[in-house]
Coordinates of N, CA and C in Angstrom, one line a residue:
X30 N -10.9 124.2 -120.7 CA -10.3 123.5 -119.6 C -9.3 122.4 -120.1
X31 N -8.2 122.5 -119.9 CA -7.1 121.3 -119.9 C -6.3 121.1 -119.0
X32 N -6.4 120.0 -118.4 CA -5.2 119.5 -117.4 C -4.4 119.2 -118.4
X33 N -3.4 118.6 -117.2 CA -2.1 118.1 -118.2 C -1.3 119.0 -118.6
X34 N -0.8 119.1 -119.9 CA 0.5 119.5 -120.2 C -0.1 121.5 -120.3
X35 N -1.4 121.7 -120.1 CA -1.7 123.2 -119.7 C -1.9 123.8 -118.3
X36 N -1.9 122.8 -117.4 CA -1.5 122.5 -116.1 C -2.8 123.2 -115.4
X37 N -4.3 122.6 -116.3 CA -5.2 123.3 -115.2 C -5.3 122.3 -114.3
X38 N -5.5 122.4 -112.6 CA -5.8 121.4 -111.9 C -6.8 120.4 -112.0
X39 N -6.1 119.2 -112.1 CA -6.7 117.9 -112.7 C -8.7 117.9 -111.6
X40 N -8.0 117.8 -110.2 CA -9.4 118.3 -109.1 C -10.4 118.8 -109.1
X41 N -10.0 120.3 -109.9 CA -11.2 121.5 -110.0 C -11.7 121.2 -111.2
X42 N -11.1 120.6 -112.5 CA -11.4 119.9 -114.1 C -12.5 119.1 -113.8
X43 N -12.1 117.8 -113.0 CA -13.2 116.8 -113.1 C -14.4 117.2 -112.5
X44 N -14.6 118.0 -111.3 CA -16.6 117.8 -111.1 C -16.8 119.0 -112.5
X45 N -16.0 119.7 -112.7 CA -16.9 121.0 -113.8 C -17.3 119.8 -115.2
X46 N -16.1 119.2 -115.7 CA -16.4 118.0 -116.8 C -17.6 117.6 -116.5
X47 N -17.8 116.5 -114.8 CA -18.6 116.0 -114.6 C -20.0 116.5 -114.5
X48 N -20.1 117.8 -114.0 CA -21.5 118.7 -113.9 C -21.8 119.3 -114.7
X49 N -21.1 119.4 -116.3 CA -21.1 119.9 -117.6 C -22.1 119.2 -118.3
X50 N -21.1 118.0 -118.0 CA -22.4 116.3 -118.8 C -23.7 116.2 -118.6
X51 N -23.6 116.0 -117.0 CA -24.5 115.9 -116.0 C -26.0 116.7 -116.5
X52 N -25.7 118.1 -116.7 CA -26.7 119.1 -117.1 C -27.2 119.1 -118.4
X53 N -26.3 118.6 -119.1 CA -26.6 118.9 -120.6 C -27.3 117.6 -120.6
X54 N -27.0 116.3 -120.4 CA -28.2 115.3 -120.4 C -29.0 115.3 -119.3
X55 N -29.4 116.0 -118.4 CA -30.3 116.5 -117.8 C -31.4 117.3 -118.7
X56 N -31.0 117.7 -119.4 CA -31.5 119.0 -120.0 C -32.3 117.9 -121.7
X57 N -31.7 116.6 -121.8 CA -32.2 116.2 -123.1 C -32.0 114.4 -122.5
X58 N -33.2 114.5 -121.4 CA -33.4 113.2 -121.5 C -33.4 112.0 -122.8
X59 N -33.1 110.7 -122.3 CA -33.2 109.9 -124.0 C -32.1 109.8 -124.4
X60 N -31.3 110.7 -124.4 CA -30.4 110.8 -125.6 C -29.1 109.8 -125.9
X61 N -28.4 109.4 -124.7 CA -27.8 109.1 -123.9 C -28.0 108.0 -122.6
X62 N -27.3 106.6 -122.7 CA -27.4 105.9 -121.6 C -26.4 105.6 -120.8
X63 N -25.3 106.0 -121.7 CA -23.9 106.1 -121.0 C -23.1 107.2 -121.2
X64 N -22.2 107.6 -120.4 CA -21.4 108.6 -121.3 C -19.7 108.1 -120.3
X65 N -19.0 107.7 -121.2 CA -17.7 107.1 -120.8 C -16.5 107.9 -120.8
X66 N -15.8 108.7 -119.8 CA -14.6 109.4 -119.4 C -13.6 108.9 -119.6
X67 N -12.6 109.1 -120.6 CA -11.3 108.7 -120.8 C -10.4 109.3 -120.5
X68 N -9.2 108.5 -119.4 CA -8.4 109.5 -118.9 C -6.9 108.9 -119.0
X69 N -6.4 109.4 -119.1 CA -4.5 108.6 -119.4 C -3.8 108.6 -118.3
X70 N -4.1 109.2 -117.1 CA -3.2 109.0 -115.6 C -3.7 108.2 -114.5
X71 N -3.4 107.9 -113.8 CA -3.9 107.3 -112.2 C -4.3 108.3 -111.7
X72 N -3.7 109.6 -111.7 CA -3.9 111.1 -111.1 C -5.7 111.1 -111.8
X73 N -5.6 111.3 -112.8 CA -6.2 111.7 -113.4 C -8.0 110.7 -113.2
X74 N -7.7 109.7 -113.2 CA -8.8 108.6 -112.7 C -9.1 108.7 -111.1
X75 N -8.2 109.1 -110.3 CA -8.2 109.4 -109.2 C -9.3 111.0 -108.4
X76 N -9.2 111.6 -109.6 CA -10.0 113.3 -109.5 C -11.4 112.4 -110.1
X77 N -11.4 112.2 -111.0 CA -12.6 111.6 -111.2 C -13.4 110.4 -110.1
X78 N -12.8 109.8 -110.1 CA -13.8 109.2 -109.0 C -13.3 109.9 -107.7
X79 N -12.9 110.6 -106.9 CA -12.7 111.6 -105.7 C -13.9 112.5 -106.4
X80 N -14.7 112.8 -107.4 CA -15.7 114.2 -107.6 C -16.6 113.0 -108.3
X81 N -16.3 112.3 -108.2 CA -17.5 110.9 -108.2 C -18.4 110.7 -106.8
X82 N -17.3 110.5 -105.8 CA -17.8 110.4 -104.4 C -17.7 108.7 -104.2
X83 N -16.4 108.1 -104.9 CA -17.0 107.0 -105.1 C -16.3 106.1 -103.3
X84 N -16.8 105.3 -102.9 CA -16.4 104.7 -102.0 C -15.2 103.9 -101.5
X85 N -14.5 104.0 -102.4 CA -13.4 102.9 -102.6 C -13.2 101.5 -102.9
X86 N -14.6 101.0 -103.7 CA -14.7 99.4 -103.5 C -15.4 99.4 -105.3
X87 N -15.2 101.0 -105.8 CA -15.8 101.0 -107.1 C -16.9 101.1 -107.3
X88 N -17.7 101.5 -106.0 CA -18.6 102.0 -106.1 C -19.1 103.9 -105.8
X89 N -20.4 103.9 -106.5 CA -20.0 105.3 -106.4 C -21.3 105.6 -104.8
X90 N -20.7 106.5 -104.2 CA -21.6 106.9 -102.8 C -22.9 107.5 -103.2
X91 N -22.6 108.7 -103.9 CA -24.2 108.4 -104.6 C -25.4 107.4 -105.6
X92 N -26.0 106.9 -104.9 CA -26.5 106.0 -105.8 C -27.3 106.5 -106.9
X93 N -27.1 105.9 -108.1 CA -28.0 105.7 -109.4 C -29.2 106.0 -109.3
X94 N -29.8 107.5 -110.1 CA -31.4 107.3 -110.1 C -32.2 106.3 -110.8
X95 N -31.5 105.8 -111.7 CA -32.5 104.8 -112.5 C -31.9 103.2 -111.8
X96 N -31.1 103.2 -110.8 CA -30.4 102.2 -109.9 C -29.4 101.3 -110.8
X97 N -28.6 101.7 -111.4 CA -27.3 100.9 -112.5 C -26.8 100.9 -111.5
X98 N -25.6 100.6 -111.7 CA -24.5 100.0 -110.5 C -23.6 101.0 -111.3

């Protein structure tokens, strides 16, 4: 998968990224307490938090199972 200059859609990229992560530290509790997304566009931060669900105030709509903010 590459957005950008291979022009996969930035939209349909971010939840697969996000439910990629998602599973694989699912899958290996422990391992991991953060995992931090780097992105170079507005567009691009924008897919991510839109497949975030986030509310608009920087928060995300679904809330945290372990309750982090």
């Amino acid at each position: 998968m590459s957005p950008g200059v291979f022009g996969y859609p930035k939209e349909e990229a971010a939840p697969v990224a996000l439910r990629t992560v998602a599973d694989w530290i699912a899958a290996r509790p422990g391992r991991f307490d953060r995992v931090v997304f780097t992105v170079y566009e507005e567009t691009d931060e924008r897919a991510y938090r839109q497949a975030l669900g986030e509310t608009g105030d920087g928060r995300c709509a679904r809330p945290d199972p372990d309750g982090r903010p």
